Coordinates of C-alpha atoms and ligand atoms in Angstrom, one line a residue:
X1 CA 59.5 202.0 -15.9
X2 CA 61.3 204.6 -13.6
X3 CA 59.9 207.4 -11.5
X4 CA 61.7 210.3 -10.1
X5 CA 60.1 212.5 -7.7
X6 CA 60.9 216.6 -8.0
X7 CA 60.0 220.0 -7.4
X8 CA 56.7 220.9 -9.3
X9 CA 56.4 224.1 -11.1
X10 CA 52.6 223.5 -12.2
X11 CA 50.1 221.6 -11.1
X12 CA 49.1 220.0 -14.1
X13 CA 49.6 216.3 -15.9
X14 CA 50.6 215.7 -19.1
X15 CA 52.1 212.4 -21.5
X16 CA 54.1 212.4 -24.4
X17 CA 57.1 211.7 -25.8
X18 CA 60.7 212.9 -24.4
X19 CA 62.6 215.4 -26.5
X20 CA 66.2 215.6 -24.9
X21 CA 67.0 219.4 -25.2
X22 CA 71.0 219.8 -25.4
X23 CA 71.9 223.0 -25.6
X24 CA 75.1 223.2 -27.9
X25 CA 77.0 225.8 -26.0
X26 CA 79.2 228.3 -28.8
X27 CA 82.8 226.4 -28.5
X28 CA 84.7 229.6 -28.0
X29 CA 88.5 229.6 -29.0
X30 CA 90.6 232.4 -27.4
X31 CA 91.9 233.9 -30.7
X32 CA 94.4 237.0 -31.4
X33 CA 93.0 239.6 -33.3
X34 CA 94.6 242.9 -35.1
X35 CA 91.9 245.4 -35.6
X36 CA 90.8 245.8 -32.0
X37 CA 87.9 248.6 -33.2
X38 CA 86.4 246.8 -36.0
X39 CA 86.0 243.7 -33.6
X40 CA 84.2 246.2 -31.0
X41 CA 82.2 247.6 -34.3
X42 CA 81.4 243.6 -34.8
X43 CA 80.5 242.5 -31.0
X44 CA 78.3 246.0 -30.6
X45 CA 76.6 245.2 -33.7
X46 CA 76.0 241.4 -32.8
X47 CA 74.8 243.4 -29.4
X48 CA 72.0 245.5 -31.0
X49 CA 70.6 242.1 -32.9
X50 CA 70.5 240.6 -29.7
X51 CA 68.4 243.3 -28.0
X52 CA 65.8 243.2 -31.3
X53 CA 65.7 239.9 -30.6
X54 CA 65.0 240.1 -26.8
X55 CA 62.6 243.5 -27.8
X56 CA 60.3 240.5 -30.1
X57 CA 61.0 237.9 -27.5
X58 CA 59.5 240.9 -24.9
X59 CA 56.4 241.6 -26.9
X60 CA 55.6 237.7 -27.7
X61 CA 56.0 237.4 -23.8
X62 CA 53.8 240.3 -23.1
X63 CA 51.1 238.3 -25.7
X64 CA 51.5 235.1 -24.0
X65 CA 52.5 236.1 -19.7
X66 CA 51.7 239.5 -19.6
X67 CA 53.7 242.4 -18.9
X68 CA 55.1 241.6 -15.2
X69 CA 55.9 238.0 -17.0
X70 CA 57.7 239.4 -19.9
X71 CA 59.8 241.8 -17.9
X72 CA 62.6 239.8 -17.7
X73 CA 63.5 240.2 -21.2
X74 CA 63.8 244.1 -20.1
X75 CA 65.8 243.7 -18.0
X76 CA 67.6 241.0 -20.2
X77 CA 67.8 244.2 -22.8
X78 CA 69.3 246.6 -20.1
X79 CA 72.1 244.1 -18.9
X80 CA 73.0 243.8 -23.1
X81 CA 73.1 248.3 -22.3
X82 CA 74.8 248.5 -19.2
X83 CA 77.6 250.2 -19.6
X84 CA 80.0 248.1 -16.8
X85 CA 79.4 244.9 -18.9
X86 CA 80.1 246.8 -22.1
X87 CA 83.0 248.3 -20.9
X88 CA 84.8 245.2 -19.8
X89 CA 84.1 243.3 -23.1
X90 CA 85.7 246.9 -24.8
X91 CA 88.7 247.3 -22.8
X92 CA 89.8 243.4 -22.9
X93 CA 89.3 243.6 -26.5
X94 CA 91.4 246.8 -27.0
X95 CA 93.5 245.7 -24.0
X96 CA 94.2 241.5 -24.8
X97 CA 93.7 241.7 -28.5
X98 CA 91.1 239.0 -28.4
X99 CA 88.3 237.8 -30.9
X100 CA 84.4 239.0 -29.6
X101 CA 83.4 235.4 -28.8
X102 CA 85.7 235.2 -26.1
X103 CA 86.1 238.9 -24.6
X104 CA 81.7 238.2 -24.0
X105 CA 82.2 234.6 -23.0
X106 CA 84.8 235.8 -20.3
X107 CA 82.9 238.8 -19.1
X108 CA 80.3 236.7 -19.0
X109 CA 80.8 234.2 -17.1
X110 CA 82.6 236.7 -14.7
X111 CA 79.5 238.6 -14.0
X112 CA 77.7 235.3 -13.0
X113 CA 80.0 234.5 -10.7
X114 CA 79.8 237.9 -9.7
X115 CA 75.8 237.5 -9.1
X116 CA 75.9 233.7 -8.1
X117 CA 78.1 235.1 -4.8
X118 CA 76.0 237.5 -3.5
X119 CA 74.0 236.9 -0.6
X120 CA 70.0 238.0 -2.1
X121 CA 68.4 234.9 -3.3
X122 CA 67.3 237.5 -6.2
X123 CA 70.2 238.6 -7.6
X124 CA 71.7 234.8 -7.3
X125 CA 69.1 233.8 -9.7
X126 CA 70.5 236.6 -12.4
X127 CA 73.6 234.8 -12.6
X128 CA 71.6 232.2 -15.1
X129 CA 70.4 235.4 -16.4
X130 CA 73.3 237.0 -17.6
X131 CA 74.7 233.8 -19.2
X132 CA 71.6 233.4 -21.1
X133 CA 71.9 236.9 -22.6
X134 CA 76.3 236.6 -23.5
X135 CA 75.4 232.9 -25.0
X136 CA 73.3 234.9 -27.1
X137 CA 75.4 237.3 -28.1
X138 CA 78.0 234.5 -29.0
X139 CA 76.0 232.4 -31.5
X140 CA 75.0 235.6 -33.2
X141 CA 78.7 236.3 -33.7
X142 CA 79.6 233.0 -34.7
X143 CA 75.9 232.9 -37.1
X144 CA 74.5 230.0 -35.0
X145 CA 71.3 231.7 -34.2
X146 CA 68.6 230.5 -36.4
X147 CA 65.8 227.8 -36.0
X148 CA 67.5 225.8 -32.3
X149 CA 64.7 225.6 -30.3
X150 CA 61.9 224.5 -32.8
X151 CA 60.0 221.9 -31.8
X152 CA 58.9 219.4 -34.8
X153 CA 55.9 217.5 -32.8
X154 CA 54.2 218.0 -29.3
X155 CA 56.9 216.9 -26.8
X156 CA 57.9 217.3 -22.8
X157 CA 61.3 218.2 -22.8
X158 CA 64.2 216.8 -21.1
X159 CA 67.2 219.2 -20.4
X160 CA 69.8 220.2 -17.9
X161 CA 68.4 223.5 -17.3
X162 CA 66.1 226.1 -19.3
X163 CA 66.9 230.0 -19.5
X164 CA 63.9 232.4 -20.0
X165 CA 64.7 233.4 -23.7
X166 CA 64.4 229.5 -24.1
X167 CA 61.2 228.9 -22.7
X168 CA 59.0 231.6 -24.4
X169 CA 60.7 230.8 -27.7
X170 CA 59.1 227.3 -28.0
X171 CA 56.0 226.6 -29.6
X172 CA 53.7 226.3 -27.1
X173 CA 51.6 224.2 -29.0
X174 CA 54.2 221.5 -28.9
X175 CA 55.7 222.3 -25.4
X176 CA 53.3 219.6 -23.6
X177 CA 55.6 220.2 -20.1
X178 CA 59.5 220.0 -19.4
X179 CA 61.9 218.3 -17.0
X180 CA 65.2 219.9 -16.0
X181 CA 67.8 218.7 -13.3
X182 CA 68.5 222.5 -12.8
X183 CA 66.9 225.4 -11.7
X184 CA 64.5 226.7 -9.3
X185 CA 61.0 227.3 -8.5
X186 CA 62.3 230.9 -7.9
X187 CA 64.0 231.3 -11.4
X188 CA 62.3 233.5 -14.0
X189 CA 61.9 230.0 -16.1
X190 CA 59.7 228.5 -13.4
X191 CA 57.5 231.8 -13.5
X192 CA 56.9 231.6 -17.0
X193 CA 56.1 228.2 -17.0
X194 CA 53.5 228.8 -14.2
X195 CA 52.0 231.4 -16.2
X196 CA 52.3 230.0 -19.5
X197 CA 50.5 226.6 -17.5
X198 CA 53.0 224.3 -18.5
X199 CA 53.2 221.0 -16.3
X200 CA 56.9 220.7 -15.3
X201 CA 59.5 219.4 -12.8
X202 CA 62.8 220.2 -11.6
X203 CA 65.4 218.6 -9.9
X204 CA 65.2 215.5 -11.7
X205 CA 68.2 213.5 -12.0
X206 CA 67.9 213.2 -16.0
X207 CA 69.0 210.8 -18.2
X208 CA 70.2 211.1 -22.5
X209 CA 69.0 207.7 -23.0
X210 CA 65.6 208.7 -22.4
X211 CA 65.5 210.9 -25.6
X212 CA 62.2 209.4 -27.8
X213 CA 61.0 207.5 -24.8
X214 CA 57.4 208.0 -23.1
X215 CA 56.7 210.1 -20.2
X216 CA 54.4 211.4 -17.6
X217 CA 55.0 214.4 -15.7
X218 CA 52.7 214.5 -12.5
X219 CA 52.8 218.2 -11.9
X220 CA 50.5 217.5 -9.0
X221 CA 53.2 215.4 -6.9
X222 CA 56.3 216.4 -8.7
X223 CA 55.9 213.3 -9.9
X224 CA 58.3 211.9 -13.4
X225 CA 57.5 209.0 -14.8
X226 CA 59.5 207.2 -17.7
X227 CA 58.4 204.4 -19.6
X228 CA 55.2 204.5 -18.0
X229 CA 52.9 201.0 -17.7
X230 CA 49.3 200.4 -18.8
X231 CA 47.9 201.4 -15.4
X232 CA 49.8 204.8 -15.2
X233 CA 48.8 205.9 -18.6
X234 CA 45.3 205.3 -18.0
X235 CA 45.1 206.7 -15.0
X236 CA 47.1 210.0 -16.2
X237 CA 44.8 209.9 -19.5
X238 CA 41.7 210.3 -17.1
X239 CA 43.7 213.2 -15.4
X240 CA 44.7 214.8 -18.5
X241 CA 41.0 214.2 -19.8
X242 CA 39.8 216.1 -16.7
X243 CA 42.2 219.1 -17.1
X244 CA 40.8 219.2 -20.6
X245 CA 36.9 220.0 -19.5
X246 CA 38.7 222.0 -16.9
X247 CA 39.8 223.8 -19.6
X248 CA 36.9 224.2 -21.7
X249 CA 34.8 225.5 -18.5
X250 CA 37.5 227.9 -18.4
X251 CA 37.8 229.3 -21.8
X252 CA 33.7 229.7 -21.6
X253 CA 33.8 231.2 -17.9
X254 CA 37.0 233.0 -17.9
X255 CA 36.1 236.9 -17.2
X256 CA 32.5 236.1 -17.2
X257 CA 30.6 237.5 -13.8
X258 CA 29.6 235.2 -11.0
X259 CA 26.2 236.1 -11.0
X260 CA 22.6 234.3 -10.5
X261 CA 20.0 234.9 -13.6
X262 CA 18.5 237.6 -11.2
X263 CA 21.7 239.3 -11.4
X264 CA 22.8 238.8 -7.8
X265 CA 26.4 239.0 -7.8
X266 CA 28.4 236.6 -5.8
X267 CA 32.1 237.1 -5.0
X268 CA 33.7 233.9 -5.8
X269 CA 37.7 234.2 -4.3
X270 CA 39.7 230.8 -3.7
X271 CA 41.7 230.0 -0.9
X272 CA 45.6 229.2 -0.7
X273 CA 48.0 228.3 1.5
X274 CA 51.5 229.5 0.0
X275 CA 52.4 232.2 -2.3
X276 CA 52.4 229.8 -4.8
X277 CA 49.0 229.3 -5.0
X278 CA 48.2 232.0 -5.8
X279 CA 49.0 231.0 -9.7
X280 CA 46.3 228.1 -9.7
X281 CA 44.2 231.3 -8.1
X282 CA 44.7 233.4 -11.3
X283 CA 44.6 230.5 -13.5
X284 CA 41.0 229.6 -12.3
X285 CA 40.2 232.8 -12.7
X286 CA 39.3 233.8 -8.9
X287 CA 38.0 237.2 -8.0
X288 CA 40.1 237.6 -5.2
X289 CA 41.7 235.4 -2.3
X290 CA 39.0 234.8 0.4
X291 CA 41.3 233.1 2.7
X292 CA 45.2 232.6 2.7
X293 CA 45.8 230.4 5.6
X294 CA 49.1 232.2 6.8
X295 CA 50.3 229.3 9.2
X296 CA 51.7 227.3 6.5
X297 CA 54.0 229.8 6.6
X298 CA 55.0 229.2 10.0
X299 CA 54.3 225.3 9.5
X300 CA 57.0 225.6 6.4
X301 CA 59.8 227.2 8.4
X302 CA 61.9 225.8 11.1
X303 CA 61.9 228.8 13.3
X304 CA 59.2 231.9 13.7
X305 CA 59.0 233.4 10.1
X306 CA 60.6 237.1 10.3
X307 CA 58.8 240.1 9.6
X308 CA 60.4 240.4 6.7
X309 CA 59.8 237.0 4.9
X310 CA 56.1 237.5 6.1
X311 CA 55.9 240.9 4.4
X312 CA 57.6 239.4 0.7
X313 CA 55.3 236.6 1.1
X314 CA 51.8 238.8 1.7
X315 CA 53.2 241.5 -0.8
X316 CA 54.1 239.0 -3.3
X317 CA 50.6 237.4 -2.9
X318 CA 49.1 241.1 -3.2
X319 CA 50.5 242.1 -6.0
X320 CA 50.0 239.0 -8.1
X321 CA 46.4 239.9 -7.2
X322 CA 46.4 243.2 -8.9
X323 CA 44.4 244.9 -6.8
X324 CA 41.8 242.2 -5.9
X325 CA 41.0 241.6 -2.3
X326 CA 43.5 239.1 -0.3
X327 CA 42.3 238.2 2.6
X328 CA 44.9 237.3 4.7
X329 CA 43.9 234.8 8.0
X330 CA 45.9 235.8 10.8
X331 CA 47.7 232.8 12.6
X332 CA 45.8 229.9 13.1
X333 CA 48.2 227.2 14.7
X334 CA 47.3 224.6 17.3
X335 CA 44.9 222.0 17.1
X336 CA 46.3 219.8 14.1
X337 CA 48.6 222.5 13.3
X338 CA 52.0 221.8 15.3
X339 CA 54.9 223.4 14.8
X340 CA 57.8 222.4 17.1
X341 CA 59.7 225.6 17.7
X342 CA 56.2 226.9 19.3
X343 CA 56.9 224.8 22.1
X344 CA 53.0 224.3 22.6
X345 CA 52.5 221.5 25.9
X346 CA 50.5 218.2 24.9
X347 CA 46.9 218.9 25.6
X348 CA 44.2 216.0 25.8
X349 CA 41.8 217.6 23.4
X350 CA 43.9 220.3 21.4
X351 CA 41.0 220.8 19.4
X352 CA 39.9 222.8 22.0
X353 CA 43.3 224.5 23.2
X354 CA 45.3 226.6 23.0
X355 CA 45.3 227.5 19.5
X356 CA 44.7 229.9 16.9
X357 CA 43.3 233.4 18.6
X358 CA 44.1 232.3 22.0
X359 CA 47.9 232.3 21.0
X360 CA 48.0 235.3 19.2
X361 CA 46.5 237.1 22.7
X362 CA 48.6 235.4 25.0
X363 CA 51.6 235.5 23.0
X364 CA 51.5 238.8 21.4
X365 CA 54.7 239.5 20.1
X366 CA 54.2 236.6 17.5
X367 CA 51.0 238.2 16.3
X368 CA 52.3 241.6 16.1
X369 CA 55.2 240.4 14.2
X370 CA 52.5 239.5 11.8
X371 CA 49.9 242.4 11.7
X372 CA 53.3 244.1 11.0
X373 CA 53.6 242.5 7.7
X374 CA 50.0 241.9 7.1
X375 CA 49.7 246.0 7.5
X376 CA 53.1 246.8 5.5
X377 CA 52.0 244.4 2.3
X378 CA 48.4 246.4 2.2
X379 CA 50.2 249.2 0.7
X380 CA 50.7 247.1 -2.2
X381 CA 47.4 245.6 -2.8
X382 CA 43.9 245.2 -1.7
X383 CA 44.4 243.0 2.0
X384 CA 41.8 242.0 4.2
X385 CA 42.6 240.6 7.9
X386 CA 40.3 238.4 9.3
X387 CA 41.0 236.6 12.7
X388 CA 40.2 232.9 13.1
X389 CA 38.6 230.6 16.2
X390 CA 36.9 233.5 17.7
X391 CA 33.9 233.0 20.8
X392 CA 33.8 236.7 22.6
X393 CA 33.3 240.1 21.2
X394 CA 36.0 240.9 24.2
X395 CA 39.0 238.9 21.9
X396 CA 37.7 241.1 18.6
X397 CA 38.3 244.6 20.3
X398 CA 41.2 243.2 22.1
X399 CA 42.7 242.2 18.2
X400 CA 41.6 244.8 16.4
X401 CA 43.2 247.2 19.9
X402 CA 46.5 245.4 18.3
X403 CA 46.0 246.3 15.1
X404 CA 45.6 249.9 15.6
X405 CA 48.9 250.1 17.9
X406 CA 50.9 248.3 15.2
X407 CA 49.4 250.9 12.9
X408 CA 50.3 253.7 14.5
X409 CA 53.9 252.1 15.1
X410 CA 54.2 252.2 11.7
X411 CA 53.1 255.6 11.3
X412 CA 55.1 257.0 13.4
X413 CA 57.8 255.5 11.3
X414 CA 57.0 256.8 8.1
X415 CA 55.8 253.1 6.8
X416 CA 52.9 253.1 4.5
X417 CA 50.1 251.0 5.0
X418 CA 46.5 250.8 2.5
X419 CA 42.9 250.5 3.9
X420 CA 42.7 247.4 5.3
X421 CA 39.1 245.6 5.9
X422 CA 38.9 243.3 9.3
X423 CA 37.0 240.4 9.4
X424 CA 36.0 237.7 11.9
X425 CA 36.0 233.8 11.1
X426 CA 32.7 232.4 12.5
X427 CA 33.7 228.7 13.3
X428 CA 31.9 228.5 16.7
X429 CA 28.6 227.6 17.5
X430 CA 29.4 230.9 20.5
X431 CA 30.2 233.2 17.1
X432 CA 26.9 232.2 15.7
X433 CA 24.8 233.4 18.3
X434 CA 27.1 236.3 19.2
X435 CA 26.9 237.5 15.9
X436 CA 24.7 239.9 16.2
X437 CA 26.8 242.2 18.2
X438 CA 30.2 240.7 16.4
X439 CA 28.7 242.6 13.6
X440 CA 28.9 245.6 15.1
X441 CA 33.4 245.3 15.3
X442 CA 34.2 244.4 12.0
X443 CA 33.8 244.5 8.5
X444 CA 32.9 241.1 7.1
X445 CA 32.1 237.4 8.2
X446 CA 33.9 234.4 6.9
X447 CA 32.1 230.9 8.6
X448 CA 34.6 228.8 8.1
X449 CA 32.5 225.3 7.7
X450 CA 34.7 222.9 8.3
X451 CA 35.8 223.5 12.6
X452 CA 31.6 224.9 12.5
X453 CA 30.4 221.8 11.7
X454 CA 33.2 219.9 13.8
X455 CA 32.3 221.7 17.3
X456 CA 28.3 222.1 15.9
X457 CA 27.9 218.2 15.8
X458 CA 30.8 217.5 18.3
X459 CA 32.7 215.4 16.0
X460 CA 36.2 215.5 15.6
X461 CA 36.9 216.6 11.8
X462 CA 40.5 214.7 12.3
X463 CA 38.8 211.0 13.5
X464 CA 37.9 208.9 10.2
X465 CA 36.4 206.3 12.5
X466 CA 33.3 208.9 13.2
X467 CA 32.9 209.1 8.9
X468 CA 29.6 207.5 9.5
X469 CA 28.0 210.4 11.7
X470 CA 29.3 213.2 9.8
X471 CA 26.7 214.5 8.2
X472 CA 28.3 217.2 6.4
X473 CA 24.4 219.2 5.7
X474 CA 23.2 218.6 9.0
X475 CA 20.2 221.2 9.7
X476 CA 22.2 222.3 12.5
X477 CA 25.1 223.6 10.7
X478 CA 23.1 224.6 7.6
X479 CA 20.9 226.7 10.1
X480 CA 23.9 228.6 11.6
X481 CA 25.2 229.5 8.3
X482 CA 21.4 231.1 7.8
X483 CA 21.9 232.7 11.0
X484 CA 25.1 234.5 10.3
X485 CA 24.1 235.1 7.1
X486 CA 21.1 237.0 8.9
X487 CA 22.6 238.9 11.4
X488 CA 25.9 239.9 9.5
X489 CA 23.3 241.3 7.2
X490 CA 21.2 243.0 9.8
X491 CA 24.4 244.5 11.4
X492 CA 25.3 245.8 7.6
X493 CA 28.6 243.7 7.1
X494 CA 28.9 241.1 3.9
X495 CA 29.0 237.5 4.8
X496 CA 31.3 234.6 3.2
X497 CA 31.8 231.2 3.4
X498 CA 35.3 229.7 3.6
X499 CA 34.9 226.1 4.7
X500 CA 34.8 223.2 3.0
X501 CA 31.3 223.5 2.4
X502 CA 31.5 226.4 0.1
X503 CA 32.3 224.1 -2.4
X504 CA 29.5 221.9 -2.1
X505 CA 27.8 222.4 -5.1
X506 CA 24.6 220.8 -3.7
X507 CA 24.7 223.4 -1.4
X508 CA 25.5 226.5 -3.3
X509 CA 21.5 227.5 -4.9
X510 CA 21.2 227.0 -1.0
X511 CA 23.7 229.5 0.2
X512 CA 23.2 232.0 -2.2
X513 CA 18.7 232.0 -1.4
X514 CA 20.1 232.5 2.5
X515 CA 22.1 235.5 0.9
X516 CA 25.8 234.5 0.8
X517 CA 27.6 237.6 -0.3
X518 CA 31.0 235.1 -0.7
X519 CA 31.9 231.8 -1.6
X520 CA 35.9 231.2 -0.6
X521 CA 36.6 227.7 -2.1
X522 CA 39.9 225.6 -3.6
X523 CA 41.1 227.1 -7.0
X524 CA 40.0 224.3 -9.0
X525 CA 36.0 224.9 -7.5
X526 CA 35.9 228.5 -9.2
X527 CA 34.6 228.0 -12.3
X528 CA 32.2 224.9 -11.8
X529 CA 30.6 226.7 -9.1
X530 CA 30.4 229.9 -11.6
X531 CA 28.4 228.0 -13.9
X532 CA 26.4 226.6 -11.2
X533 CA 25.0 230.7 -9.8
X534 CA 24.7 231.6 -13.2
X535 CA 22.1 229.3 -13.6
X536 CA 20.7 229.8 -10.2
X537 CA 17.0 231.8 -10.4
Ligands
PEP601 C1 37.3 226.2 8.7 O1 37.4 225.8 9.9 O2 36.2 226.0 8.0 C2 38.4 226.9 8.0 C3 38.2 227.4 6.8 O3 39.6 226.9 8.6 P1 40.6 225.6 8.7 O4 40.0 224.6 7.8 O5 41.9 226.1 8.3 O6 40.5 225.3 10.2
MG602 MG1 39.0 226.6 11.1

């Protein structure tokens, strides 16, 4: 048995047995030639098959990503067009004499290197890109084109590195998940994969004697393992077995309404932490992001995350959404959230510190830095801002004060921004019984359960030792959800539930009788608790 750790692309597990994938690259021979314009005729010709080819790649992409997915193989198409690379493969065949093969193989490989040097992470990646596309051009010219990358039986495959065109080609009826040393989560590879919901790994030191072998691929924990024993295929057969009813819920839920029998509609949005989630979002089918707990951003990074990187992140996130509600949780560090570079002071009981809110006041540069980017990715999408550990109406008006100056900033500077909604966490027994006139600031409630029930029962959420006295449906907690619930109602704003508790499935008939409006829970919640309201009275 060995086991590799690597990057996951997908969170998923899968077994099978290992197909090593070597990609015979074209040998190309530099070779004199004597007709330079019939061997232009030739390489534009063996051009125009390849963009047909990438124009059916495109549309089986489109059937199987979607368009944003398959728009690689557009651009693919326009590189194969643009007139710089075609010019250069012309003039050093009318210049050098040479055969096709090579006048594409050197331009090529130059234009990689010309992308691989440049400083945007971006345009780095379309140095694998262009490669792809001049390898294709080349075993059309030579007539190696048909049939490489069928599969014969279900397989994970094992390969150096996988190109775009590559992936979507397989069957993905026999692609159980893939392996690559190469690559990264960035690359248009890894996307497709995430969409197409293909377990893989990258950045696994791989081996040609595994070809035929057994493997698991934990997509979970980036997790390889070869040669797997009894123990580990059991236990990834009761995974796999899981993802399976997983999947069936899925196929029967997917697109169907949250809604109880008496056709009281529930918004049912999942929560994240990186931009990444955002695919096991989509996959489960979420209606919208209920809470994307930005400080993993800032708990990721070594130093305060720029404006900038904020902005990608929250746009990226946005889009993916297509128009369904993000809501974005401004900063909510301290507590067990430390980053170093903060330089936050040891406190005694940080639960109760300085954290979340009461940094973003006292420290308001950091926290404009982030309305900032919050504000210029809601002109890309459908953002919501909601701002966490809050006990006074005074902090709420003193926030939202901030908002409205970085707003105007921005006007002022010609920077779009959309409609954004602004929400409070409740997560205080003080918000509870403030909320009544909390209502009256903002848009929406979101309790978030899990510090509510931790200063509600004065137990510390983080101390396992106090497992015992936890009792996570406590009347007391249970009856400040109702009273939020209440007064966010009678103050005219809708009310969610972000917590842990959201996803409590002995809870939910519960919640949705007090008159949730929300449930925020963990992708993998969405469509169990679906079924669950649809069947509520
Ligand atoms: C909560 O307290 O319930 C919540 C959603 O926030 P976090 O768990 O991030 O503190
Ligand atoms: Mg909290």
């Amino acid at each position: 048995m060995e086991q590799y750790k690597g990057k996951s692309i997908f969170s998923k597990t899968t077994m099978g047995k290992i197909f090593f994938y070597e990609k015979k690259a074209s040998v190309v021979t530099r070779e004199k030639i004597t007709n330079p314009q019939s061997e232009i005729e030739r390489v534009d010709a063996a051009r125009k098959i390849a963009i047909d080819q990438l124009s059916c790649l495109y549309e089986k992409a489109v059937k199987e990503v979607g368009e944003s997915g398959a728009a690689i193989f557009e651009a693919h198409q326009m590189i194969l067009d643009d007139i710089d690379y075609c010019e250069s493969i012309h003039t050093m065949i009318r210049q050098e004499h040479v055969n096709g093969e090579y006048a594409v193989a050197v331009t090529g490989d130059n234009f990689s290197q010309m992308f691989a040097s440049m400083d945007n992470d971006y345009m780095r990646e379309r140095a694998a890109d262009v490669k792809d596309i001049s390898e294709r051009v080349i075993r059309i010219l030579c007539g190696q084109e048909k049939n490489r990358n069928e599969l014969k039986e279900p397989v994970i495959l094992v390969a150096d590195d996988l190109a775009p065109s590559e992936t979507v080609q397989m069957d993905k009826t026999k692609l159980l998940g893939f392996i690559t040393e190469h690559g990264s989560s960035n690359s248009h590879t890894a996307i497709l994969a995430r969409t197409m919901g293909i377990p893989a790994v990258i950045g696994v030191p791989i081996k040609r004697e595994w070809d035929h072998k057994m493997a698991i691929i934990d997509g979970y924990q980036g997790k390889v393992i070869i040669d797997p024993d009894e123990e580990q295929v059991a236990k990834a057969k009761a995974q796999i077995e899981e993802q399976e009813n997983r999947d069936q819920l899925l196929k029967k839920l997917k697109g169907q309404k949250t809604v109880t029998k008496s056709g009281k509609e529930i918004k049912l949005y999942a929560n994240i932490g990186s931009v990444s989630d955002t695919a096991d979002a989509l996959l489960n089918d979420a209606e919208g992001i209920g809470l994307f707990r930005s400080e993993f951003l800032y708990l990721e990074a070594s130093d305060y995350p720029t404006e900038e990187e904020q902005f990608q992140a929250y746009k990226v996130v946005a889009q993916n959404m297509a128009g369904k509600k993000v809501i974005i949780r401004t900063l909510d560090i301290g507590a067990d959230k430390k980053v170093d570079y903060f330089g936050l002071d040891h406190e005694e009981n940080p639960a109760m510190g300085y954290r979340a809110i009461r940094i973003c006041l006292t420290r308001q540069e950091i926290f404009k830095t982030q309305l900032r980017a919050i504000l210029r990715a809601s002109a890309f999408g459908n953002i919501g801002i909601m701002f966490p550990m809050i006990i006074s109406v005074d902090e709420v008006i003193r926030s939202k004060a901030l908002l409205e100056e970085v707003k105007e900033e921005l006007k002022a500077m010609d920077i779009a921004c959309g409609d954004v909604e602004v929400g409070v966490m409740i997560e205080t027994p003080a918000a509870v019984m403030i909320s009544e006139s909390l209502a009256k600031e903002v848009d929406f409630f979101s309790i978030g359960t899990n510090d509510l029930t931790q200063y509600t029962l004065a137990i510390d959420r983080q101390n396992l030792k106090l497992d015992e006295f936890y009792d996570a449906h406590h009347p007391a907690v249970l009856e400040m959800i109702r009273m939020t619930i209440e007064n966010g109602h009678k103050g005219g704003v809708w009310v969610g539930i972000c917590g842990e508790l959201g996803a409590d499935m002995e809870l939910t008939e519960q919640f949705v009788k007090m008159g949730v409006d929300e449930l925020s829970v963990s992708p993998s919640f969405i469509l169990p608790i679906r079924e669950m309201i649809r069947n509520v009275e």
